[in-house]
Each structure stands twice: as structure tokens, then as C-alpha cells.
mmCIF file of C-alpha atoms and ligand atoms in Angstrom:
data_model
loop_
_atom_site.group_PDB
_atom_site.id
_atom_site.type_symbol
_atom_site.label_atom_id
_atom_site.label_comp_id
_atom_site.label_asym_id
_atom_site.label_seq_id
_atom_site.Cartn_x
_atom_site.Cartn_y
_atom_site.Cartn_z
ATOM 1 C CA MET G 831 -4.603 -11.661 22.390
ATOM 2 C CA GLY G 832 -3.012 -8.346 23.088
ATOM 3 C CA GLU G 833 -0.420 -8.932 26.093
ATOM 4 C CA LEU G 834 1.559 -11.544 23.680
ATOM 5 C CA ARG G 835 5.293 -11.137 23.681
ATOM 6 C CA GLY G 836 6.317 -14.015 22.131
ATOM 7 C CA ARG G 837 6.724 -14.576 18.332
ATOM 8 C CA LEU G 838 3.525 -15.614 16.193
ATOM 9 C CA LEU G 839 4.175 -16.992 13.046
ATOM 10 C CA ALA G 840 1.700 -18.057 9.929
ATOM 11 C CA ASN G 841 2.886 -21.275 8.156
ATOM 12 C CA GLN G 842 6.049 -21.715 8.982
ATOM 13 C CA PRO G 843 8.254 -24.138 7.212
ATOM 14 C CA LEU G 844 9.700 -26.679 10.180
ATOM 15 C CA GLY G 845 12.105 -29.089 8.310
ATOM 16 C CA GLU G 846 14.613 -26.874 9.189
ATOM 17 C CA PHE G 847 13.840 -27.243 13.196
ATOM 18 C CA THR G 848 15.118 -31.258 12.607
ATOM 19 C CA TRP G 849 16.890 -33.741 12.178
ATOM 20 C CA PHE G 850 15.665 -35.133 9.069
ATOM 21 C CA ARG G 851 15.533 -31.803 7.541
ATOM 22 C CA VAL G 852 11.742 -32.659 6.199
ATOM 23 C CA GLY G 853 8.655 -31.756 6.075
ATOM 24 C CA GLY G 854 5.759 -29.457 6.302
ATOM 25 C CA ALA G 855 4.900 -25.951 7.885
ATOM 26 C CA ALA G 856 3.409 -25.667 10.577
ATOM 27 C CA GLN G 857 -0.110 -23.717 10.022
ATOM 28 C CA ALA G 858 1.087 -21.282 13.172
ATOM 29 C CA PHE G 859 4.238 -21.555 15.397
ATOM 30 C CA PHE G 860 4.853 -19.579 18.353
ATOM 31 C CA MET G 861 8.086 -18.888 20.477
ATOM 32 C CA PRO G 862 6.928 -17.700 23.056
ATOM 33 C CA GLU G 863 9.287 -14.960 25.373
ATOM 34 C CA ASP G 864 8.652 -17.404 28.730
ATOM 35 C CA GLU G 865 6.695 -19.406 30.588
ATOM 36 C CA ASN G 866 4.484 -16.682 31.231
ATOM 37 C CA ASP G 867 3.828 -15.939 27.930
ATOM 38 C CA LEU G 868 3.742 -19.854 27.162
ATOM 39 C CA ALA G 869 0.843 -19.777 29.595
ATOM 40 C CA TYR G 870 -0.793 -17.291 28.863
ATOM 41 C CA PHE G 871 -1.309 -18.215 25.212
ATOM 42 C CA LEU G 872 -2.366 -21.000 25.865
ATOM 43 C CA ARG G 873 -5.427 -19.984 28.026
ATOM 44 C CA ASN G 874 -6.702 -17.755 25.152
ATOM 45 C CA LEU G 875 -6.094 -20.444 23.240
ATOM 46 C CA PRO G 876 -9.620 -21.587 21.924
ATOM 47 C CA ALA G 877 -10.488 -25.261 23.138
ATOM 48 C CA GLU G 878 -10.338 -27.328 19.694
ATOM 49 C CA ILE G 879 -6.784 -26.122 18.303
ATOM 50 C CA ALA G 880 -4.520 -27.973 17.971
ATOM 51 C CA VAL G 881 -0.942 -27.236 20.099
ATOM 52 C CA THR G 882 1.814 -29.385 19.723
ATOM 53 C CA VAL G 883 5.605 -28.950 21.093
ATOM 54 C CA ILE G 884 8.250 -29.838 19.406
ATOM 55 C CA GLY G 885 12.205 -29.664 20.504
ATOM 56 C CA ALA G 886 15.623 -29.855 19.032
ATOM 57 C CA GLY G 887 13.836 -32.235 16.584
ATOM 58 C CA SER G 888 16.262 -35.045 16.746
ATOM 59 C CA ASN G 889 13.727 -37.416 17.018
ATOM 60 C CA LEU G 890 10.996 -36.091 14.761
ATOM 61 C CA ILE G 891 9.599 -37.467 11.367
ATOM 62 C CA VAL G 892 7.606 -33.546 10.198
ATOM 63 C CA ARG G 893 4.914 -35.357 7.925
ATOM 64 C CA ASP G 894 4.657 -33.452 4.286
ATOM 65 C CA GLY G 895 1.507 -31.958 5.266
ATOM 66 C CA GLY G 896 1.976 -29.749 7.298
ATOM 67 C CA VAL G 897 1.354 -29.668 11.421
ATOM 68 C CA PRO G 898 -2.534 -28.796 11.510
ATOM 69 C CA GLY G 899 -2.813 -25.980 14.885
ATOM 70 C CA VAL G 900 0.046 -24.734 16.666
ATOM 71 C CA THR G 901 2.668 -25.717 17.255
ATOM 72 C CA ILE G 902 4.821 -24.663 19.609
ATOM 73 C CA ARG G 903 8.860 -23.682 19.659
ATOM 74 C CA LEU G 904 11.393 -22.998 22.404
ATOM 75 C CA GLY G 905 13.120 -20.652 22.518
ATOM 76 C CA ARG G 906 15.997 -18.125 24.623
ATOM 77 C CA GLY G 907 13.143 -18.396 27.704
ATOM 78 C CA PHE G 908 14.046 -21.078 28.461
ATOM 79 C CA ASN G 909 17.370 -21.256 27.572
ATOM 80 C CA ASN G 910 18.372 -20.388 31.308
ATOM 81 C CA ILE G 911 21.104 -23.441 33.260
ATOM 82 C CA ALA G 912 22.028 -22.200 37.115
ATOM 83 C CA VAL G 913 24.125 -25.358 39.251
ATOM 84 C CA GLN G 914 22.543 -25.028 42.994
ATOM 85 C CA ASP G 915 23.154 -26.744 45.905
ATOM 86 C CA GLY G 916 24.039 -30.038 47.171
ATOM 87 C CA SER G 917 25.089 -30.842 42.822
ATOM 88 C CA ARG G 918 21.711 -29.578 42.047
ATOM 89 C CA ILE G 919 21.659 -27.906 38.650
ATOM 90 C CA GLY G 920 18.035 -26.407 37.014
ATOM 91 C CA ALA G 921 17.585 -26.182 33.490
ATOM 92 C CA GLY G 922 15.295 -24.632 30.943
ATOM 93 C CA THR G 923 13.659 -27.347 28.466
ATOM 94 C CA ALA G 924 15.541 -25.487 25.358
ATOM 95 C CA MET G 925 18.455 -26.239 26.757
ATOM 96 C CA LEU G 926 20.589 -28.442 24.597
ATOM 97 C CA ASP G 927 21.749 -31.772 26.632
ATOM 98 C CA VAL G 928 25.063 -31.477 26.035
ATOM 99 C CA MET G 929 24.969 -27.832 27.441
ATOM 100 C CA VAL G 930 23.855 -29.428 31.209
ATOM 101 C CA ALA G 931 26.828 -31.846 30.863
ATOM 102 C CA ARG G 932 28.825 -29.689 29.764
ATOM 103 C CA ALA G 933 27.966 -26.966 32.589
ATOM 104 C CA ALA G 934 27.283 -30.036 34.801
ATOM 105 C CA GLN G 935 31.013 -31.396 34.096
ATOM 106 C CA LYS G 936 32.345 -27.568 34.874
ATOM 107 C CA ALA G 937 30.812 -27.221 37.994
ATOM 108 C CA GLY G 938 32.417 -31.139 38.943
ATOM 109 C CA ILE G 939 28.811 -32.199 39.483
ATOM 110 C CA ALA G 940 29.239 -36.000 38.241
ATOM 111 C CA GLY G 941 25.800 -38.843 37.313
ATOM 112 C CA LEU G 942 24.855 -35.405 34.027
ATOM 113 C CA SER G 943 27.420 -37.495 30.880
ATOM 114 C CA PHE G 944 25.409 -39.142 29.700
ATOM 115 C CA LEU G 945 23.317 -36.038 29.068
ATOM 116 C CA SER G 946 26.361 -34.920 26.541
ATOM 117 C CA GLY G 947 25.651 -38.101 24.104
ATOM 118 C CA ILE G 948 21.672 -37.356 22.977
ATOM 119 C CA PRO G 949 21.501 -34.131 20.930
ATOM 120 C CA GLY G 950 18.381 -33.256 21.861
ATOM 121 C CA SER G 951 16.580 -30.299 24.574
ATOM 122 C CA ILE G 952 15.945 -31.089 28.033
ATOM 123 C CA GLY G 953 12.093 -31.119 27.050
ATOM 124 C CA GLY G 954 13.014 -34.192 24.317
ATOM 125 C CA ALA G 955 15.099 -35.373 27.394
ATOM 126 C CA LEU G 956 11.581 -35.302 29.874
ATOM 127 C CA ARG G 957 9.399 -36.679 26.915
ATOM 128 C CA MET G 958 11.556 -39.617 25.999
ATOM 129 C CA ASN G 959 13.435 -40.416 28.893
ATOM 130 C CA GLY G 960 16.853 -39.374 27.688
ATOM 131 C CA GLY G 961 19.305 -41.916 27.859
ATOM 132 C CA ALA G 962 22.689 -43.190 27.281
ATOM 133 C CA TYR G 963 25.378 -45.048 28.084
ATOM 134 C CA GLY G 964 24.168 -46.109 31.009
ATOM 135 C CA GLY G 965 22.161 -43.704 31.882
ATOM 136 C CA GLU G 966 18.459 -42.217 31.349
ATOM 137 C CA THR G 967 16.606 -38.967 32.549
ATOM 138 C CA THR G 968 14.636 -40.596 34.851
ATOM 139 C CA ASP G 969 18.136 -41.566 37.800
ATOM 140 C CA VAL G 970 18.386 -37.345 37.585
ATOM 141 C CA LEU G 971 15.009 -35.572 37.476
ATOM 142 C CA VAL G 972 14.638 -34.172 40.711
ATOM 143 C CA GLU G 973 11.077 -32.235 39.818
ATOM 144 C CA ALA G 974 9.906 -30.517 36.083
ATOM 145 C CA ARG G 975 7.873 -27.284 35.322
ATOM 146 C CA GLY G 976 5.219 -27.570 32.303
ATOM 147 C CA VAL G 977 2.384 -25.599 31.516
ATOM 148 C CA ASP G 978 -0.881 -27.629 30.151
ATOM 149 C CA ARG G 979 -3.519 -26.901 27.554
ATOM 150 C CA GLN G 980 -5.507 -25.080 30.274
ATOM 151 C CA GLY G 981 -2.571 -22.657 31.256
ATOM 152 C CA ASN G 982 -1.922 -23.854 34.088
ATOM 153 C CA ILE G 983 1.408 -24.298 35.714
ATOM 154 C CA CYS G 984 2.571 -27.510 37.255
ATOM 155 C CA THR G 985 5.150 -28.674 39.189
ATOM 156 C CA PHE G 986 5.908 -32.480 38.668
ATOM 157 C CA ALA G 987 8.061 -34.811 40.824
ATOM 158 C CA HIS G 988 9.962 -37.728 39.611
ATOM 159 C CA ALA G 989 6.984 -39.788 40.135
ATOM 160 C CA ASP G 990 4.589 -38.230 38.775
ATOM 161 C CA MET G 991 6.923 -38.250 35.324
ATOM 162 C CA GLY G 992 6.159 -42.258 35.246
ATOM 163 C CA PHE G 993 8.804 -42.712 33.376
ATOM 164 C CA ALA G 994 9.046 -45.775 31.459
ATOM 165 C CA TYR G 995 11.807 -46.424 28.605
ATOM 166 C CA ARG G 996 11.689 -44.095 26.251
ATOM 167 C CA HIS G 997 8.499 -42.571 27.912
ATOM 168 C CA SER G 998 7.266 -40.225 30.010
ATOM 169 C CA SER G 999 3.414 -40.601 31.480
ATOM 170 C CA VAL G 1000 2.726 -37.246 31.457
ATOM 171 C CA PRO G 1001 0.048 -35.894 29.236
ATOM 172 C CA ASP G 1002 0.927 -34.852 25.664
ATOM 173 C CA ASP G 1003 -0.745 -31.806 26.525
ATOM 174 C CA VAL G 1004 1.846 -30.360 29.217
ATOM 175 C CA ILE G 1005 4.532 -28.251 27.495
ATOM 176 C CA PHE G 1006 7.836 -28.779 29.657
ATOM 177 C CA THR G 1007 9.283 -25.426 30.652
ATOM 178 C CA ALA G 1008 12.390 -26.692 33.237
ATOM 179 C CA ALA G 1009 13.773 -29.047 35.581
ATOM 180 C CA VAL G 1010 16.208 -29.805 37.934
ATOM 181 C CA PHE G 1011 18.876 -32.741 38.427
ATOM 182 C CA GLN G 1012 20.624 -34.062 40.860
ATOM 183 C CA GLY G 1013 24.120 -34.934 40.319
ATOM 184 C CA ARG G 1014 26.975 -35.987 43.509
ATOM 185 C CA ALA G 1015 30.604 -34.095 43.211
ATOM 186 C CA GLY G 1016 32.818 -35.570 41.251
ATOM 187 C CA ASP G 1017 35.580 -34.914 39.868
ATOM 188 C CA PRO G 1018 36.033 -32.331 36.666
ATOM 189 C CA GLU G 1019 38.717 -34.007 34.425
ATOM 190 C CA ALA G 1020 37.226 -37.708 35.319
ATOM 191 C CA ILE G 1021 34.242 -36.615 33.964
ATOM 192 C CA ALA G 1022 35.893 -34.234 30.715
ATOM 193 C CA GLY G 1023 36.920 -38.131 30.515
ATOM 194 C CA GLU G 1024 33.651 -39.095 30.047
ATOM 195 C CA MET G 1025 32.975 -37.162 27.927
ATOM 196 C CA ALA G 1026 35.303 -37.632 25.388
ATOM 197 C CA ALA G 1027 34.832 -41.578 25.533
ATOM 198 C CA ILE G 1028 31.158 -41.453 25.151
ATOM 199 C CA LYS G 1029 31.710 -38.836 22.072
ATOM 200 C CA SER G 1030 33.734 -41.145 21.280
ATOM 201 C CA LYS G 1031 31.854 -43.610 20.809
ATOM 202 C CA ARG G 1032 29.567 -42.223 19.272
ATOM 203 C CA GLU G 1033 31.515 -40.969 16.425
ATOM 204 C CA ALA G 1034 32.294 -44.112 15.745
ATOM 205 C CA SER G 1035 29.180 -46.244 15.434
ATOM 206 C CA GLN G 1036 26.111 -43.671 14.632
ATOM 207 C CA PRO G 1037 25.326 -41.406 11.320
ATOM 208 C CA ARG G 1038 25.249 -37.997 13.055
ATOM 209 C CA ASN G 1039 23.735 -36.172 10.264
ATOM 210 C CA ARG G 1040 19.837 -36.389 8.889
ATOM 211 C CA THR G 1041 18.789 -38.974 11.285
ATOM 212 C CA GLY G 1042 16.154 -38.926 14.167
ATOM 213 C CA GLY G 1043 18.339 -41.278 16.305
ATOM 214 C CA SER G 1044 16.744 -44.648 17.273
ATOM 215 C CA THR G 1045 14.261 -45.674 14.931
ATOM 216 C CA PHE G 1046 12.559 -48.051 16.476
ATOM 217 C CA LYS G 1047 12.434 -49.120 20.789
ATOM 218 C CA ASN G 1048 14.731 -52.142 21.502
ATOM 219 C CA PRO G 1049 12.560 -54.275 22.587
ATOM 220 C CA PRO G 1050 12.528 -57.080 25.501
ATOM 221 C CA GLY G 1051 15.257 -59.256 25.234
ATOM 222 C CA HIS G 1052 16.324 -58.046 21.600
ATOM 223 C CA ASN G 1053 18.852 -54.481 19.704
ATOM 224 C CA ALA G 1054 15.915 -53.540 17.456
ATOM 225 C CA TRP G 1055 19.033 -53.119 15.006
ATOM 226 C CA LYS G 1056 19.852 -56.620 15.502
ATOM 227 C CA LEU G 1057 16.829 -58.093 13.974
ATOM 228 C CA ILE G 1058 16.988 -55.630 11.301
ATOM 229 C CA ASP G 1059 19.940 -56.673 10.002
ATOM 230 C CA GLU G 1060 19.219 -59.544 10.020
ATOM 231 C CA ALA G 1061 15.794 -59.160 8.343
ATOM 232 C CA GLY G 1062 18.238 -57.950 5.863
ATOM 233 C CA CYS G 1063 17.003 -54.512 5.719
ATOM 234 C CA ARG G 1064 21.033 -52.900 6.205
ATOM 235 C CA ALA G 1065 20.783 -50.613 3.470
ATOM 236 C CA LEU G 1066 17.574 -51.180 2.730
ATOM 237 C CA THR G 1067 16.864 -47.931 0.187
ATOM 238 C CA ILE G 1068 12.754 -46.267 -0.560
ATOM 239 C CA GLY G 1069 14.223 -42.719 -2.800
ATOM 240 C CA GLY G 1070 15.800 -41.154 -0.629
ATOM 241 C CA ALA G 1071 15.451 -42.243 2.217
ATOM 242 C CA GLN G 1072 18.421 -45.584 3.142
ATOM 243 C CA VAL G 1073 18.316 -47.976 6.450
ATOM 244 C CA SER G 1074 21.774 -46.475 7.440
ATOM 245 C CA PRO G 1075 24.254 -49.710 6.602
ATOM 246 C CA LEU G 1076 26.583 -48.265 9.852
ATOM 247 C CA HIS G 1077 23.586 -48.289 12.832
ATOM 248 C CA CYS G 1078 20.657 -50.141 11.121
ATOM 249 C CA ASN G 1079 18.461 -49.104 13.482
ATOM 250 C CA PHE G 1080 18.713 -45.754 12.527
ATOM 251 C CA LEU G 1081 17.381 -44.385 9.011
ATOM 252 C CA ILE G 1082 18.893 -40.853 7.064
ATOM 253 C CA ASN G 1083 18.022 -39.310 4.941
ATOM 254 C CA LEU G 1084 20.887 -39.406 1.399
ATOM 255 C CA GLY G 1085 19.885 -35.656 0.424
ATOM 256 C CA ASN G 1086 16.703 -35.950 -0.750
ATOM 257 C CA ALA G 1087 14.071 -37.664 1.165
ATOM 258 C CA THR G 1088 10.703 -36.868 2.282
ATOM 259 C CA ALA G 1089 9.182 -37.402 5.663
ATOM 260 C CA ALA G 1090 6.805 -40.193 3.590
ATOM 261 C CA GLU G 1091 9.979 -41.723 2.071
ATOM 262 C CA ILE G 1092 11.580 -41.907 5.554
ATOM 263 C CA GLU G 1093 8.552 -43.523 7.545
ATOM 264 C CA ALA G 1094 7.962 -45.712 4.225
ATOM 265 C CA LEU G 1095 10.595 -47.184 5.031
ATOM 266 C CA GLY G 1096 10.332 -47.780 8.702
ATOM 267 C CA GLU G 1097 7.287 -48.624 7.878
ATOM 268 C CA THR G 1098 8.812 -51.877 5.625
ATOM 269 C CA VAL G 1099 11.264 -52.299 8.251
ATOM 270 C CA ARG G 1100 8.625 -53.018 10.406
ATOM 271 C CA ALA G 1101 6.923 -55.135 8.363
ATOM 272 C CA ARG G 1102 10.508 -57.534 7.016
ATOM 273 C CA VAL G 1103 11.359 -57.699 10.354
ATOM 274 C CA LYS G 1104 7.797 -58.880 12.041
ATOM 275 C CA ALA G 1105 7.744 -61.737 8.253
ATOM 276 C CA HIS G 1106 11.187 -62.814 9.595
ATOM 277 C CA SER G 1107 11.162 -63.164 13.150
ATOM 278 C CA GLY G 1108 7.311 -61.981 14.585
ATOM 279 C CA VAL G 1109 8.851 -58.990 16.433
ATOM 280 C CA THR G 1110 6.502 -56.286 16.475
ATOM 281 C CA LEU G 1111 9.539 -53.474 16.385
ATOM 282 C CA GLU G 1112 7.434 -50.415 17.691
ATOM 283 C CA TRP G 1113 8.532 -46.585 16.604
ATOM 284 C CA GLU G 1114 10.101 -44.566 19.035
ATOM 285 C CA ILE G 1115 11.120 -41.724 16.843
ATOM 286 C CA LYS G 1116 7.075 -39.834 17.152
ATOM 287 C CA ARG G 1117 5.890 -38.206 13.395
ATOM 288 C CA ILE G 1118 3.773 -35.388 14.124
ATOM 289 C CA GLY G 1119 1.332 -34.131 11.059
ATOM 290 C CA GLN G 1120 -0.297 -34.430 8.024
ATOM 291 C CA PRO G 1121 0.999 -36.972 4.490
ATOM 292 C CA ALA G 1122 0.561 -34.410 1.996
HETATM 293 C C1 FAD S 1257 22.355 -38.906 15.947
HETATM 294 C C2 FAD S 1257 21.086 -38.736 16.789
HETATM 295 C C3 FAD S 1257 21.386 -39.730 18.141
HETATM 296 C C4 FAD S 1257 20.128 -39.944 19.131
HETATM 297 N N1 FAD S 1257 21.049 -40.946 20.374
HETATM 298 C C5 FAD S 1257 20.155 -40.664 21.497
HETATM 299 C C6 FAD S 1257 19.987 -41.651 23.083
HETATM 300 O O1 FAD S 1257 21.670 -42.443 22.942
HETATM 301 N N2 FAD S 1257 19.530 -41.883 23.042
HETATM 302 C C7 FAD S 1257 18.431 -41.072 23.463
HETATM 303 O O2 FAD S 1257 17.258 -41.800 24.708
HETATM 304 N N3 FAD S 1257 17.713 -40.515 22.637
HETATM 305 C C8 FAD S 1257 18.810 -40.134 21.344
HETATM 306 N N4 FAD S 1257 18.410 -39.807 19.738
HETATM 307 C C9 FAD S 1257 17.163 -39.429 19.928
HETATM 308 C C10 FAD S 1257 16.390 -37.833 21.102
HETATM 309 O O3 FAD S 1257 17.771 -37.668 21.287
HETATM 310 C C11 FAD S 1257 16.401 -37.623 21.667
HETATM 311 O O4 FAD S 1257 14.380 -38.295 21.919
HETATM 312 C C12 FAD S 1257 15.441 -36.628 22.397
HETATM 313 O O5 FAD S 1257 15.199 -37.405 23.688
HETATM 314 C C13 FAD S 1257 14.754 -35.435 22.234
HETATM 315 O O6 FAD S 1257 14.775 -34.751 22.486
HETATM 316 P P1 FAD S 1257 13.956 -33.304 20.974
HETATM 317 O O7 FAD S 1257 14.513 -31.978 21.718
HETATM 318 O O8 FAD S 1257 14.878 -33.662 19.771
HETATM 319 O O9 FAD S 1257 12.983 -33.359 21.173
HETATM 320 P P2 FAD S 1257 11.677 -33.686 19.455
HETATM 321 O O10 FAD S 1257 12.519 -34.573 18.837
HETATM 322 O O11 FAD S 1257 11.650 -32.280 19.439
HETATM 323 O O12 FAD S 1257 10.733 -34.086 19.682
HETATM 324 C C14 FAD S 1257 10.838 -35.449 20.939
HETATM 325 C C15 FAD S 1257 9.275 -35.151 21.939
HETATM 326 O O13 FAD S 1257 9.763 -34.632 22.880
HETATM 327 C C16 FAD S 1257 8.346 -33.714 22.858
HETATM 328 N N5 FAD S 1257 9.073 -32.768 23.242
HETATM 329 C C17 FAD S 1257 10.414 -32.063 22.905
HETATM 330 N N6 FAD S 1257 10.231 -30.873 23.904
HETATM 331 C C18 FAD S 1257 9.348 -30.767 24.339
HETATM 332 C C19 FAD S 1257 8.699 -30.207 26.264
HETATM 333 N N7 FAD S 1257 9.223 -28.827 25.851
HETATM 334 N N8 FAD S 1257 7.506 -30.527 26.689
HETATM 335 C C20 FAD S 1257 7.436 -31.474 26.076
HETATM 336 N N9 FAD S 1257 7.373 -32.641 25.062
HETATM 337 C C21 FAD S 1257 8.392 -31.961 24.462
HETATM 338 C C22 FAD S 1257 8.033 -33.257 21.109
HETATM 339 O O14 FAD S 1257 5.811 -33.255 21.555
HETATM 340 C C23 FAD S 1257 7.900 -35.117 20.621
HETATM 341 O O15 FAD S 1257 6.954 -35.142 21.721
HETATM 342 C C24 FAD S 1257 19.370 -39.156 19.205
HETATM 343 C C25 FAD S 1257 19.050 -38.428 17.943
HETATM 344 C C26 FAD S 1257 20.330 -38.789 16.445
HETATM 345 C C27 FAD S 1257 19.792 -37.216 15.637
#
């Protein structure tokens, strides 16, 4: 790939790119320079090589045996942000959600404050239909751009995103590169107040270290945390992994957990909740790679 401009590395440990701080290495790790570089890479990568994309790693367990094939992480070339006419804002998908919320606040664009409560990147928000405190990505997305496994650059209108609760049905092989959001005119001071309220609610109710956020989706008609609590799993511990005593739908790495311990803890919680209430919990956290 003579025209490749990004950085391609072998055996890059991935734990450092995740909130849990666990997991093995990427067999190959690619950081494209920009969207065209990403498209060139994917066009020229043999079809049999698996591709995995990671964002800010805030919803991710990387298994201890690492990730085969190529893991892609978007960096500087995808960090652009631009306020547009009509209370719109465009952002590259490596941009953190909170930065988009802050840019919107400064520009007097209301409706995007909820993004300040999600510690991921815009790419992760598109894939997960990230939402918090009454707002969801689907409420504000106008369109997204992405590159498919064949290296085609595609545009997705809102209707093409197939958004559902913490899910987009855009094929898994699409790597999102940019998004445009629609807000509404608002008062910067009032928006700053909303963001401050979200921050203090989060600080009071969620662990903020070595976790992956909500582990399981809320099953229809239930709160996952409540089912977990009722099944007696609050503070349950396996090795270095613990169900957060503060918010029992969060798992935490106490410091020296392995990915296997965190995943085993999650599966134990699922089994206990099933036995106690009959409800099957579905993982919200994405697990990638192979066991050790
Ligand atoms: C403390 C804490 C609090 C949280 N609170 C919330 C909350 O309130 N609401 C909420 O919705 N989530 C919450 N989360 C979960 C997480 O922040 C979101 O799911 C977020 O959208 C994930 O973004 P990310 O960039 O970290 O993605 P990652 O964790 O890196 O990846 C998640 C998924 O997105 C995919 N992905 C990432 N980037 C791209 C891309 N460019 N193109 C295509 N796919 C991509 C990955 O392949 C993976 O499948 C929380 C997490 C933590 C740690």
C-alpha cells in the first residue's frame, strides 16, 4: 500500500485505549490520516482480514487474547468540528461527545447537552445511539458519513441509520467518519446550566473510573440495575472485577482485573438475574477479540 499515509503498527496493546484498561493486543493497528486514507486502506486490504473499529473505548471489553486482524482507531484527521447555519453542527467521529456539546453551548445551540453526559466519541454515539438524561443521538442526527469494508465512502440519512435503543442497524463493517447534528437556537447560559446539572448528577450516581458504563440494556419494562440489585449482585466480586456498589449496572476494574474476570462477572450477573426474576439481560457493552 504505497500511498498509505496513516500509521500501521503490529501488536499494539489495546487496554490503554479502553476505560476498563484491560485486554490483549491488536494483531495490526491502523490510525488513518483522514477519510481518503481510510478508504484507500480498506480498498486494498485483502477481504479475508477482519477489521474492528474502536472509539474512545468507553463501552468496550477487549478480551485478553487480543484482536485478530486490523483494529482501526480514528485520530486527529477525524477531530474537526464546525458550527453551521440553522443551529447545526458538524463533527468528525473521533471528536468526544462532550466537545460537541461544549461547541454547541458556546454557539447557542440547544438540544445537544445530553452528549456531555456520555464519555464516548461521536463514532461510538452513532453506533450505539448513545443517549443520556432525556436525549438520544437519534433525536438530533441529520446525517452521517462512513466508509464500508470495500472502501466506499457512503452517506447515511437519518432514516438509513436504523436507530433503536443503543443500536444502529447500519452494517457492522461501516466505519463512521463524520456526522451533522441539528439543534435549536438557545441561550448559552441556560445550556451551560443544563450541562452543569448533568455533570453533577453523573458524579453523584456513577463510578467514573475503569468501567464500561451500563453493562446491560434495560429490558423492556425493567431497570437493569434494579434486577441486578434484587438478585443480590451489588458489590459481587470475581478476582479484580466488581459490580459497582454505587451503580449496580456498572462493572468496575478494581485495579488488576483481567478481561476474563470482568466478562465472567457479567455472565454471573446475567445467570443470577435470570434465576431470580426470569429476565434475560442483554449486554450493552461490546466485547471484542479472543480469550487468552
Ligand atoms: C462512566 C460511563 C458512563 C456512560 N454513560 C453512558 C450514558 O449515559 N449513555 C450512553 O448511551 N452510554 C454511556 N456510556 C457508554 C459509552 O460511553 C457509549 O456507548 C459511547 O457511545 C461509546 O462510544 P466510544 O467512542 O467509547 O465507543 P467504543 O466503546 O470504543 O465502541 C463502542 C462500539 O462503537 C463502535 N464504534 C466506535 N467508533 C466507531 C466508528 N467511528 N464507526 C463505527 N463504529 C464505531 C465500536 O466498534 C463498538 O462496537 C457510558 C460509559 C462510561 C464509561
